[in-house]
PDB file of C-alpha atoms and ligand atoms in Angstrom:
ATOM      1  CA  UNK A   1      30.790 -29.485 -40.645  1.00  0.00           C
ATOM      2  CA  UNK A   2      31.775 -27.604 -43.653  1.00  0.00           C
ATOM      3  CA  UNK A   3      35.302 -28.044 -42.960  1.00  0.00           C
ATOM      4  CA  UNK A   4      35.316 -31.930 -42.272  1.00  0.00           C
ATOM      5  CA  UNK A   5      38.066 -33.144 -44.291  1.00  0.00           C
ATOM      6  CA  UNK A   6      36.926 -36.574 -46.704  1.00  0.00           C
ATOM      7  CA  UNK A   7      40.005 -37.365 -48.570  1.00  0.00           C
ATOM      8  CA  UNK A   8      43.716 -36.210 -47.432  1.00  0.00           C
ATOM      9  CA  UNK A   9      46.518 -37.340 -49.539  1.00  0.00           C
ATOM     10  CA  UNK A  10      49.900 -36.682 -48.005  1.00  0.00           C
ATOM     11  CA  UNK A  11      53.466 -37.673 -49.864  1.00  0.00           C
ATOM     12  CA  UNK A  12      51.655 -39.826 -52.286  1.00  0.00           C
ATOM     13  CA  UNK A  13      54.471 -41.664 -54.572  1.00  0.00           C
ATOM     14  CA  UNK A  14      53.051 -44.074 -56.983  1.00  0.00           C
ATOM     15  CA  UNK A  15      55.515 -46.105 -59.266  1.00  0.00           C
ATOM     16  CA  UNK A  16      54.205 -48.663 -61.683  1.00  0.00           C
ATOM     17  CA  UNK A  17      57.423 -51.287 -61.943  1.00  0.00           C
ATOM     18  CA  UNK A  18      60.233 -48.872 -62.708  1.00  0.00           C
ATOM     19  CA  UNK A  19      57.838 -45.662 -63.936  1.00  0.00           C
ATOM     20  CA  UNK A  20      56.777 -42.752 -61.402  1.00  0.00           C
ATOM     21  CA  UNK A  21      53.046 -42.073 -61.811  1.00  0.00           C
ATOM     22  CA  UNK A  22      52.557 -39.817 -58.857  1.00  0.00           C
ATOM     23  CA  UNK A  23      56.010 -37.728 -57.418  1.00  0.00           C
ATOM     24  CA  UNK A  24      54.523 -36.285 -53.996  1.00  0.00           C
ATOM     25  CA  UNK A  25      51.380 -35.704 -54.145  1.00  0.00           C
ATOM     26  CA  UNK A  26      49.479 -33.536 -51.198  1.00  0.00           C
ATOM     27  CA  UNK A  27      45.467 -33.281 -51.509  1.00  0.00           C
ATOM     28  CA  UNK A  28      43.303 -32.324 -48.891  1.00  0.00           C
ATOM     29  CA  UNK A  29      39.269 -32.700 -49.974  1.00  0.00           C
ATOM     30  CA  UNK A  30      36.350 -31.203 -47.563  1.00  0.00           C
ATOM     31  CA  UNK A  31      32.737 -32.093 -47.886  1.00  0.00           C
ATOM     32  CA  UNK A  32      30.806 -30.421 -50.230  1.00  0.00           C
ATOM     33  CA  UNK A  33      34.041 -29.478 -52.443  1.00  0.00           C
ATOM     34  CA  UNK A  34      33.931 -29.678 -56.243  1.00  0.00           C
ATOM     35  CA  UNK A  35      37.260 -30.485 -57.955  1.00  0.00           C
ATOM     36  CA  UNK A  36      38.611 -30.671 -61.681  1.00  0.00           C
ATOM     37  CA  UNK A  37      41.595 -32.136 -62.208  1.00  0.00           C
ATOM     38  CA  UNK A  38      42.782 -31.588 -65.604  1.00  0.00           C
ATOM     39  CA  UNK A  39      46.506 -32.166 -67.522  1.00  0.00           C
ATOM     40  CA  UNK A  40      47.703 -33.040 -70.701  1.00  0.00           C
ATOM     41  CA  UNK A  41      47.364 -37.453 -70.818  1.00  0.00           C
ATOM     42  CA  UNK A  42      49.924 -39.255 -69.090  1.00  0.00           C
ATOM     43  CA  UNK A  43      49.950 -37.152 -66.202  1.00  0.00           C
ATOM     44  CA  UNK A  44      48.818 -39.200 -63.389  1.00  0.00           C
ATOM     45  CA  UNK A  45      45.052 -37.684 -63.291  1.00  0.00           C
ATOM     46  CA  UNK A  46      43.377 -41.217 -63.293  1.00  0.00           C
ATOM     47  CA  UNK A  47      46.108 -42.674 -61.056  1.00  0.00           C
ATOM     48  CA  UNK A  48      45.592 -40.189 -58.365  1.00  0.00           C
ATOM     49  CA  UNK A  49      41.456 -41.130 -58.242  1.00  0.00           C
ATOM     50  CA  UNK A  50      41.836 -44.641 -58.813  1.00  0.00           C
ATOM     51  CA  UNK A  51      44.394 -44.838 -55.385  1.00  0.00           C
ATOM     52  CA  UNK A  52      41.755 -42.768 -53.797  1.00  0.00           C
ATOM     53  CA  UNK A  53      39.434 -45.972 -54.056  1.00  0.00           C
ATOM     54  CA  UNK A  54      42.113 -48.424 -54.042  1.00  0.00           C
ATOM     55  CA  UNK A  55      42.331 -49.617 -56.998  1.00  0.00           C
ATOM     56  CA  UNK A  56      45.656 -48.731 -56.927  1.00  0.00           C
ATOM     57  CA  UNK A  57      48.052 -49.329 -54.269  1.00  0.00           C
ATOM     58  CA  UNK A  58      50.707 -46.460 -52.836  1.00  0.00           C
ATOM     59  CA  UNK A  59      54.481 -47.032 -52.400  1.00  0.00           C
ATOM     60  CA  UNK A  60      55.199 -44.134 -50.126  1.00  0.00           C
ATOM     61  CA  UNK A  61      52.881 -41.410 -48.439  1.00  0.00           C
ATOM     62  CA  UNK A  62      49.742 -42.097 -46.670  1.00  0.00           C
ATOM     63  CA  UNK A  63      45.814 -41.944 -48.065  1.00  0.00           C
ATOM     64  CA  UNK A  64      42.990 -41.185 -45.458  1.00  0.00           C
ATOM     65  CA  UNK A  65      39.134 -41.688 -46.504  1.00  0.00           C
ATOM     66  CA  UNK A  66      36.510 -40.102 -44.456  1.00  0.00           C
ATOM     67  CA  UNK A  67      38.803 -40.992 -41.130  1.00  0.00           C
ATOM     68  CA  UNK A  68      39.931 -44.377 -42.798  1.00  0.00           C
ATOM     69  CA  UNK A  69      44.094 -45.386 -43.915  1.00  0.00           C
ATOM     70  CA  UNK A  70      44.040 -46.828 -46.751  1.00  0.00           C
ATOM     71  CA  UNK A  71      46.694 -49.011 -46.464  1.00  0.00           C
ATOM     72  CA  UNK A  72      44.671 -50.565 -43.673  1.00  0.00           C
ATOM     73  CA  UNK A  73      43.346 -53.437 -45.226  1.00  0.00           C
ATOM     74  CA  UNK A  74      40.510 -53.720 -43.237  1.00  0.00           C
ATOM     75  CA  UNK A  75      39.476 -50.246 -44.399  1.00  0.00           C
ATOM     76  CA  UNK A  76      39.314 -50.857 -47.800  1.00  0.00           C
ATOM     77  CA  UNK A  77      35.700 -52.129 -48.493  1.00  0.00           C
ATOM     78  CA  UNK A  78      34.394 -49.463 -45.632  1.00  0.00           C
ATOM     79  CA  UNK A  79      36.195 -46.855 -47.866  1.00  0.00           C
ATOM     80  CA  UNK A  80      34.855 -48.064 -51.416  1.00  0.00           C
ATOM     81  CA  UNK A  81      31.377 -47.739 -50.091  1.00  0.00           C
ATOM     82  CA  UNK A  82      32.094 -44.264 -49.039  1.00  0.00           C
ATOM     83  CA  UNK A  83      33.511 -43.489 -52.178  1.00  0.00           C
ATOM     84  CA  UNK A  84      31.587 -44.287 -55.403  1.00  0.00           C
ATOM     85  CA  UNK A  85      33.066 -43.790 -59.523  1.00  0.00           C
ATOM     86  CA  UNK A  86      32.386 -42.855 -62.704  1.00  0.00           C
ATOM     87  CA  UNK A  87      34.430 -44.114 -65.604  1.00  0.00           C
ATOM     88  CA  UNK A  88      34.952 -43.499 -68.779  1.00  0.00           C
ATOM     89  CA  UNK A  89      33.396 -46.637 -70.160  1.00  0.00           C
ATOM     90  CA  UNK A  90      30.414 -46.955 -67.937  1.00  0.00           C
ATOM     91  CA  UNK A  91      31.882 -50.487 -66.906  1.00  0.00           C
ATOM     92  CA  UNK A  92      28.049 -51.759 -66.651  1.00  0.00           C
ATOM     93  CA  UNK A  93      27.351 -55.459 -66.008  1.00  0.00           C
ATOM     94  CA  UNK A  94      25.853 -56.326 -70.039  1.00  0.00           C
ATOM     95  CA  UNK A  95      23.561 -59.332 -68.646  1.00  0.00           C
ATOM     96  CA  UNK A  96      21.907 -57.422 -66.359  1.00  0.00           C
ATOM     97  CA  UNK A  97      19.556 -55.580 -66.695  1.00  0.00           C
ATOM     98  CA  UNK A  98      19.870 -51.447 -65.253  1.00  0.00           C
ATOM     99  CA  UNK A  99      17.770 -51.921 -62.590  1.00  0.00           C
ATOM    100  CA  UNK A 100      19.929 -55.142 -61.608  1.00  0.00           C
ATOM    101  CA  UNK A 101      23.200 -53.074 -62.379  1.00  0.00           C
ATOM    102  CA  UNK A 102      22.091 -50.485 -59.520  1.00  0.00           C
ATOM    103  CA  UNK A 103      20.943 -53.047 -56.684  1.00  0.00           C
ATOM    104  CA  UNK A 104      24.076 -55.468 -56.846  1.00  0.00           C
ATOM    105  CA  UNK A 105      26.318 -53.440 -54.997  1.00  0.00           C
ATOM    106  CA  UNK A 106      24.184 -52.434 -52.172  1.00  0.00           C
ATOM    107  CA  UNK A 107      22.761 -56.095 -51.588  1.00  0.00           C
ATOM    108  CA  UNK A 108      26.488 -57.489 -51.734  1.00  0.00           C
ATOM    109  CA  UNK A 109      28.271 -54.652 -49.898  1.00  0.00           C
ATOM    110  CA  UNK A 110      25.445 -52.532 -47.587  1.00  0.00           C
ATOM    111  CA  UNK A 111      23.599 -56.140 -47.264  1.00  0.00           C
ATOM    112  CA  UNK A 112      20.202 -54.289 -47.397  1.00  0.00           C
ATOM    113  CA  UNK A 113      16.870 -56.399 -48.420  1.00  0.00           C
ATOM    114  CA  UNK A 114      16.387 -56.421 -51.924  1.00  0.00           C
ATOM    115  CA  UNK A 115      12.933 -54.053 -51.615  1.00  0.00           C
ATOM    116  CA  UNK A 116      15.408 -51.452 -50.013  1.00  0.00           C
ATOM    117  CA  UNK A 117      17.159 -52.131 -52.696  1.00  0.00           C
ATOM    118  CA  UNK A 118      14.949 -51.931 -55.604  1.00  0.00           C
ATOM    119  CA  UNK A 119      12.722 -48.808 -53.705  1.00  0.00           C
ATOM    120  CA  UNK A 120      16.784 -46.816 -53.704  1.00  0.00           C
ATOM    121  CA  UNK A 121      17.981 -47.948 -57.387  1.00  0.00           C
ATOM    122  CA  UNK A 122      14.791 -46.666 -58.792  1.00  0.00           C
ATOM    123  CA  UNK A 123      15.125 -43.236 -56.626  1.00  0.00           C
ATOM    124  CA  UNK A 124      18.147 -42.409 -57.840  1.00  0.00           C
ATOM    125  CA  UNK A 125      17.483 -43.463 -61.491  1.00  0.00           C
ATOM    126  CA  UNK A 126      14.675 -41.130 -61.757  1.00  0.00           C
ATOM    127  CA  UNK A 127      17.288 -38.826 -60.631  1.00  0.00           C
ATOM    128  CA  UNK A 128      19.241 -39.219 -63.181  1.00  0.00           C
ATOM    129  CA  UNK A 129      15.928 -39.320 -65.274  1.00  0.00           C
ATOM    130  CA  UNK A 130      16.075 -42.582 -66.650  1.00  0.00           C
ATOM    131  CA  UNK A 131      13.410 -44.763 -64.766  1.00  0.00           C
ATOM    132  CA  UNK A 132      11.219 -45.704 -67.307  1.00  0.00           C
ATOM    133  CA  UNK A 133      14.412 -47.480 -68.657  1.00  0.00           C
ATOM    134  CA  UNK A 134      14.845 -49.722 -65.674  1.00  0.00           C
ATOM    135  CA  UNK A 135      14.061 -53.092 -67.389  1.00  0.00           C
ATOM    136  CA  UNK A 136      16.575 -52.844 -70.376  1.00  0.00           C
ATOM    137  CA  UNK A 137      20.142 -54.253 -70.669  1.00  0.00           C
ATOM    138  CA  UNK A 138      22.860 -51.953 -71.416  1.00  0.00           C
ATOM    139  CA  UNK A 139      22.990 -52.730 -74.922  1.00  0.00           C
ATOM    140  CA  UNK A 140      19.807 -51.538 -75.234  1.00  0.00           C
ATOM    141  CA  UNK A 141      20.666 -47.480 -74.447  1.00  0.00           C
ATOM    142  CA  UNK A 142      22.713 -44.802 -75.746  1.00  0.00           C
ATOM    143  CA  UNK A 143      26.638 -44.177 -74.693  1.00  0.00           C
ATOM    144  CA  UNK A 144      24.554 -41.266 -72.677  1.00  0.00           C
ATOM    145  CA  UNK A 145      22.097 -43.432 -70.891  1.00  0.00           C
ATOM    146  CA  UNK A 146      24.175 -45.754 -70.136  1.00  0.00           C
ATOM    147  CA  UNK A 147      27.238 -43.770 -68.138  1.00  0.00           C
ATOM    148  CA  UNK A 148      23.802 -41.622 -66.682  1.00  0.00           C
ATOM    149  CA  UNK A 149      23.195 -45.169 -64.766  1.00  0.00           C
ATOM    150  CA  UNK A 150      26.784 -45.939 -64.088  1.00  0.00           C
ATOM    151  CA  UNK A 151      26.593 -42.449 -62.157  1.00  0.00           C
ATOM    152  CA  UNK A 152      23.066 -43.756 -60.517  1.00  0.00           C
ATOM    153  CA  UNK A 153      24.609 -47.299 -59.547  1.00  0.00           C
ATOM    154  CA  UNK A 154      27.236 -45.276 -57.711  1.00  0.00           C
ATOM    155  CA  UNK A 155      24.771 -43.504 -55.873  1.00  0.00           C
ATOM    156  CA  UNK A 156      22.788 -46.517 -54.867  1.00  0.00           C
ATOM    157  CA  UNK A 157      25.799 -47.049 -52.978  1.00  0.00           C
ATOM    158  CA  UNK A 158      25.233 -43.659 -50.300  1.00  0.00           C
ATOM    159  CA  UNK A 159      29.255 -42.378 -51.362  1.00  0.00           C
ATOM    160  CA  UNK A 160      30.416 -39.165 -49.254  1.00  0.00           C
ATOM    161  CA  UNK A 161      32.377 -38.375 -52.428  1.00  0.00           C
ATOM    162  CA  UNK A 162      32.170 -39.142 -56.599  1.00  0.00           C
ATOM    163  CA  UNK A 163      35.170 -39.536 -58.572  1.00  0.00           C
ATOM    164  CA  UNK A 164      34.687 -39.232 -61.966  1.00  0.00           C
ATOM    165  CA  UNK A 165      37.242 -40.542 -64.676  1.00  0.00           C
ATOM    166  CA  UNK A 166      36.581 -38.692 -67.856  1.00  0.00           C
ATOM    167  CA  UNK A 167      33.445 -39.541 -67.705  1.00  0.00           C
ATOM    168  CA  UNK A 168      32.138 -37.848 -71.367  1.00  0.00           C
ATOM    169  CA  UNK A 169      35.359 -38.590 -73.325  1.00  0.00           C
ATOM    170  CA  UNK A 170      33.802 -42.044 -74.779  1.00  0.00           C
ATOM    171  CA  UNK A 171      30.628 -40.370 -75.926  1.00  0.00           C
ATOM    172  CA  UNK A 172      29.407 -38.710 -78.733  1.00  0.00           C
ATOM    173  CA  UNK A 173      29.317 -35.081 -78.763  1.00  0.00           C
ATOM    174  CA  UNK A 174      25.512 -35.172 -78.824  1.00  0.00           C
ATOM    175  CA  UNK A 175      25.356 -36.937 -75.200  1.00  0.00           C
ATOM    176  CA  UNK A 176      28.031 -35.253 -73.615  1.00  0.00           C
ATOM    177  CA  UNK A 177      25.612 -32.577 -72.486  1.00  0.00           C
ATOM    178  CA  UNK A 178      23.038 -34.789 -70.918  1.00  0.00           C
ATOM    179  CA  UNK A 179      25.990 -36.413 -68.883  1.00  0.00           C
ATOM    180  CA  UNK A 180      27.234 -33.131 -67.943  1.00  0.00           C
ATOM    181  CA  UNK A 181      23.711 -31.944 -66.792  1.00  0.00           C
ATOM    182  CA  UNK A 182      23.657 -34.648 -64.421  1.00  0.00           C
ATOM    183  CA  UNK A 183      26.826 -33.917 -62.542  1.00  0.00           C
ATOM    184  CA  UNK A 184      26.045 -30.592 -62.229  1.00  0.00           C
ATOM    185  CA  UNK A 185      22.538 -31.284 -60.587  1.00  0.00           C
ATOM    186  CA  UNK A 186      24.565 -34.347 -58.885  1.00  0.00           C
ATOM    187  CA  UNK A 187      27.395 -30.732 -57.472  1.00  0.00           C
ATOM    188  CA  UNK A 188      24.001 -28.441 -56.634  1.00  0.00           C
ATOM    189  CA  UNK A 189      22.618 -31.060 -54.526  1.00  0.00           C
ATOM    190  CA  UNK A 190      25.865 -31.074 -52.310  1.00  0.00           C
ATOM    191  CA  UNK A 191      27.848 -33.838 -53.631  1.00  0.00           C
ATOM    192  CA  UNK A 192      31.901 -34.059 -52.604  1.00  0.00           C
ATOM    193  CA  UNK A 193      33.228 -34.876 -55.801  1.00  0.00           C
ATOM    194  CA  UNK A 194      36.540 -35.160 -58.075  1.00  0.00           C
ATOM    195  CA  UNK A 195      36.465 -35.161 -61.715  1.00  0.00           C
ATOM    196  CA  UNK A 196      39.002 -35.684 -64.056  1.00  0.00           C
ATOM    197  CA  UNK A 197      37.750 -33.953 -66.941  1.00  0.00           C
ATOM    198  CA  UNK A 198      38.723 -31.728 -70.208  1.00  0.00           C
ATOM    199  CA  UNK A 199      35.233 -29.954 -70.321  1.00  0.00           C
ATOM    200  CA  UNK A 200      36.226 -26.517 -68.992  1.00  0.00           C
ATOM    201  CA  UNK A 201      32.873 -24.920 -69.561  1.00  0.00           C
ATOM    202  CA  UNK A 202      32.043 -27.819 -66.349  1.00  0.00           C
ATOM    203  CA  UNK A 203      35.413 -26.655 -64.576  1.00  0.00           C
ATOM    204  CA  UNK A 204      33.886 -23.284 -64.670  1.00  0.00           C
ATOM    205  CA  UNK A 205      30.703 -23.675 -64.109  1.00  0.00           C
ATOM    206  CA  UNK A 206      31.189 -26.089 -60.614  1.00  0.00           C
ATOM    207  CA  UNK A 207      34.306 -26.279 -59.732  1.00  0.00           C
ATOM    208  CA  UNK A 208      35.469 -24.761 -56.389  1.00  0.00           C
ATOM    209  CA  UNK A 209      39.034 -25.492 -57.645  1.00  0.00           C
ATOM    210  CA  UNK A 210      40.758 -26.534 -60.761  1.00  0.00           C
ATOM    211  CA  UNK A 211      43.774 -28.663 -59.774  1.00  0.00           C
ATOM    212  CA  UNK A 212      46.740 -29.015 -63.285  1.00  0.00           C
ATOM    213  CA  UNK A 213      49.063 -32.289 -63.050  1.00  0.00           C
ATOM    214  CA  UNK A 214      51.892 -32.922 -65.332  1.00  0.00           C
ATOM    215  CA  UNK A 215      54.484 -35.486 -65.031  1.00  0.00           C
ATOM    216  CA  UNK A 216      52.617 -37.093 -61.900  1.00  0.00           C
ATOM    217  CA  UNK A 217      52.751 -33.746 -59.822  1.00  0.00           C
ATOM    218  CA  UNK A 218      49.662 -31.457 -58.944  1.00  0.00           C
ATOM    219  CA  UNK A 219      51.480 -28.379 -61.082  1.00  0.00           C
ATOM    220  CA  UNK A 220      49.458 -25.423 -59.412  1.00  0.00           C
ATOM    221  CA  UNK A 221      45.602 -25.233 -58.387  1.00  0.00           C
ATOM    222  CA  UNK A 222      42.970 -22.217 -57.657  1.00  0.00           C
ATOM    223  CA  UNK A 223      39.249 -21.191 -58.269  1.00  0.00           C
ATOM    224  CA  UNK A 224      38.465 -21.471 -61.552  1.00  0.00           C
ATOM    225  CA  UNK A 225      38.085 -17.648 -62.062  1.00  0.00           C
ATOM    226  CA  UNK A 226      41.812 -16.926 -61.693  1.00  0.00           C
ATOM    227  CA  UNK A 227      43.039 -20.327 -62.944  1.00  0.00           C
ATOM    228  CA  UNK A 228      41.562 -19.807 -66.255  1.00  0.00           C
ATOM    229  CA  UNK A 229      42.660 -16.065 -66.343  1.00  0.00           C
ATOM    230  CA  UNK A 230      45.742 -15.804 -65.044  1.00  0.00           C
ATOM    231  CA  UNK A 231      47.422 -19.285 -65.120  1.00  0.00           C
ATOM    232  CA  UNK A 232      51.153 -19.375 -63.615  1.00  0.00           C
ATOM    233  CA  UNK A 233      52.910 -21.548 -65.336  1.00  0.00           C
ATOM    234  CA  UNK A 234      54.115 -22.167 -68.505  1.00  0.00           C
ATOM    235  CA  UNK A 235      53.156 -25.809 -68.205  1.00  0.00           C
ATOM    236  CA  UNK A 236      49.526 -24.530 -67.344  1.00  0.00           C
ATOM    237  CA  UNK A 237      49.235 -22.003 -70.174  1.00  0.00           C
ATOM    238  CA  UNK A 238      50.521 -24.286 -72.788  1.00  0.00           C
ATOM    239  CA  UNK A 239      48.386 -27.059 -71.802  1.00  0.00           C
ATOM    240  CA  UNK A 240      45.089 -24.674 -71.620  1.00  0.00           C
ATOM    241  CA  UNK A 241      45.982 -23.208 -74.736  1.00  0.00           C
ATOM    242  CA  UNK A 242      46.192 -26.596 -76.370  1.00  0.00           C
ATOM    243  CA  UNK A 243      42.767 -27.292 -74.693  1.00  0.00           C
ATOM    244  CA  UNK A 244      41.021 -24.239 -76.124  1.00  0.00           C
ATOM    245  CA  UNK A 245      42.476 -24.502 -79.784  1.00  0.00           C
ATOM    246  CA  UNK A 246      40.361 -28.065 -79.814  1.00  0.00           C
ATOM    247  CA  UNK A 247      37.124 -26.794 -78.505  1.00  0.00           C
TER     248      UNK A 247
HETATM  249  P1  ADP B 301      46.218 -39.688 -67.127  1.00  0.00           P
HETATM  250  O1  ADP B 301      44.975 -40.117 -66.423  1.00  0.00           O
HETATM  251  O2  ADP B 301      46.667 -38.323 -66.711  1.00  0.00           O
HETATM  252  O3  ADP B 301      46.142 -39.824 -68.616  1.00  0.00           O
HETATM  253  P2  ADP B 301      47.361 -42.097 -66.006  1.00  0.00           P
HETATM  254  O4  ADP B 301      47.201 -41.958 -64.546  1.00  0.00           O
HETATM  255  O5  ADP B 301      46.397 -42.954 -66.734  1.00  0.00           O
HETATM  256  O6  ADP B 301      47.413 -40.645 -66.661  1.00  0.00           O
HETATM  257  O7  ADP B 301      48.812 -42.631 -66.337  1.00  0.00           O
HETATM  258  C1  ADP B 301      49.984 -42.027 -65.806  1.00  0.00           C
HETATM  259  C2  ADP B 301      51.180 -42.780 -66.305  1.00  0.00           C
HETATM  260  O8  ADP B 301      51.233 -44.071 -65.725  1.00  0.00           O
HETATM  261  C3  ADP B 301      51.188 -42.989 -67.822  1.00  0.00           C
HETATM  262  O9  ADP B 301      52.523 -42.856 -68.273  1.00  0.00           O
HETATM  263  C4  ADP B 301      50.704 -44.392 -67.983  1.00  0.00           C
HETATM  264  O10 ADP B 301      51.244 -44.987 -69.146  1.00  0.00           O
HETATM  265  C5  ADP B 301      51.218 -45.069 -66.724  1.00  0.00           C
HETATM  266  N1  ADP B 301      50.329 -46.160 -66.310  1.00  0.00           N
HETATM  267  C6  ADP B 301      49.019 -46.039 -66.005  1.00  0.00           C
HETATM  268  N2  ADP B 301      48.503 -47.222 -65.620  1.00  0.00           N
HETATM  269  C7  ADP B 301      49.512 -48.120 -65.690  1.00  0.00           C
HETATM  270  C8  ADP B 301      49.625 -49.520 -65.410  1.00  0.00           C
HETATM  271  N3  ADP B 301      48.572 -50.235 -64.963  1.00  0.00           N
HETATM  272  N4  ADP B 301      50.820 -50.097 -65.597  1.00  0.00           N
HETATM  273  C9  ADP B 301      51.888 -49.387 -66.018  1.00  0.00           C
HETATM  274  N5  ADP B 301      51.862 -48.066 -66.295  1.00  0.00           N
HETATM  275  C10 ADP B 301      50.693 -47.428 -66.128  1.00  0.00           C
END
């Protein structure tokens, strides 16, 4: 079971009107796998995960989900309940309250009771460790607390894999941590997940592998270790150096 494969991208070309976002891209995900993807902005990293859930379409190439085509449009909602996201600006519902942010989903979609519904929200906001905030609005919390229950909502949902969008780069420094705390207990516990992220310390810490785009092309990829150490291209080096010189 180790070696199911969740998400395989094959040929992906992306074009927005006359602009290439993604020039052949080939991904293959397995369950339980931790990925950073990280390149300079403008490289495609957020168009890649967003056509992962559909919320981009493909030209050319072919997207499979946990055994699903994506360009089967019957596939589509069974594919963005398997896959759940992070973004960068928490995109929470402001007149409802958290607790109402994390059973909406699974009511509309799953069509579970609303007990189920409440009894699973509040599980996985205590696992995020914000419970006793359940009756607020998001107005009401910090840029911290807030993208801590945009990652719980997502779980409400059951996802076989995350995909995270730079999910700390809209924070303040001090919450950053807290965010990045959760993801990693969110990687111990098993999770499949991609995250497009400039926090290397995370890339090293969780990552299985550490994929570089540039100009809408996965550039080279490895384990973190040897990524970081012995990067091997020029692209890659000048990009990480540019990365380390503003942390
Ligand atoms: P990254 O996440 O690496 O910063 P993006 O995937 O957001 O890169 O963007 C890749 C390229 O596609 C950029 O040049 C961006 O301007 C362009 N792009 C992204 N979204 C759109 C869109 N909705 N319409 C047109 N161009 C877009």
């Amino acid at each position: 079971m180790q070696d199911q494969i969740l998400i395989e991208m094959t040929g992906v070309q992306k074009w927005y009107g006359g602009y290439q976002a993604l020039r052949n891209v080939d991904l293959t995900v397995r369950k339980g796998e931790k990925i950073v993807l990280c390149g300079p902005s403008g490289s495609g990293k957020s168009t890649l995960i967003r056509c992962i859930n559909r919320l981009e379409a493909i030209q050319q190439g072919s997207i499979v989900v946990n055994g699903h085509r994506l360009d089967d449009s019957k596939a589509i909602d069974v594919v963005r309940q398997d896959v759940g996201m992070v973004f960068q600006s928490f995109n929470l519902f402001p007149h409802m309250t958290v607790l109402q942010n994390c059973m909406l989903a699974p009511i509309r979609a799953r069509r579970i009771s609303k007990t189920e519904a409440e009894a699973t929200a509040r599980k996985y906001l205590e696992r995020v460790r914000i419970g006793d905030q359940a009756n607020k609005y998001p107005a009401q919390l910090s840029g911290g607390q807030q993208q801590r229950v945009a990652i719980a909502r997502a779980l409400c949902m059951q996802p076989k894999v995350m995909l995270f969008d730079e999910p700390t780069s809209a924070l303040d420094p001090e919450m950053v941590k807290e965010v990045l705390d959760t993801m990693i207990g969110l990687a111990n516990d098993g999770m499949t997940m991609i995250c497009v992220t400039h926090e290397m310390g995370f890339a090293r810490q969780v990552a299985d592998r550490v994929i570089f785009m540039a100009e809408g092309q996965i550039i080279e990829e490895g384990e973190p270790g040897a990524f970081f150490r012995n990067p091997q291209h020029a692209r890659t080096r000048q990009f990480l150096g540019e990365i380390l010189a503003h942390h």
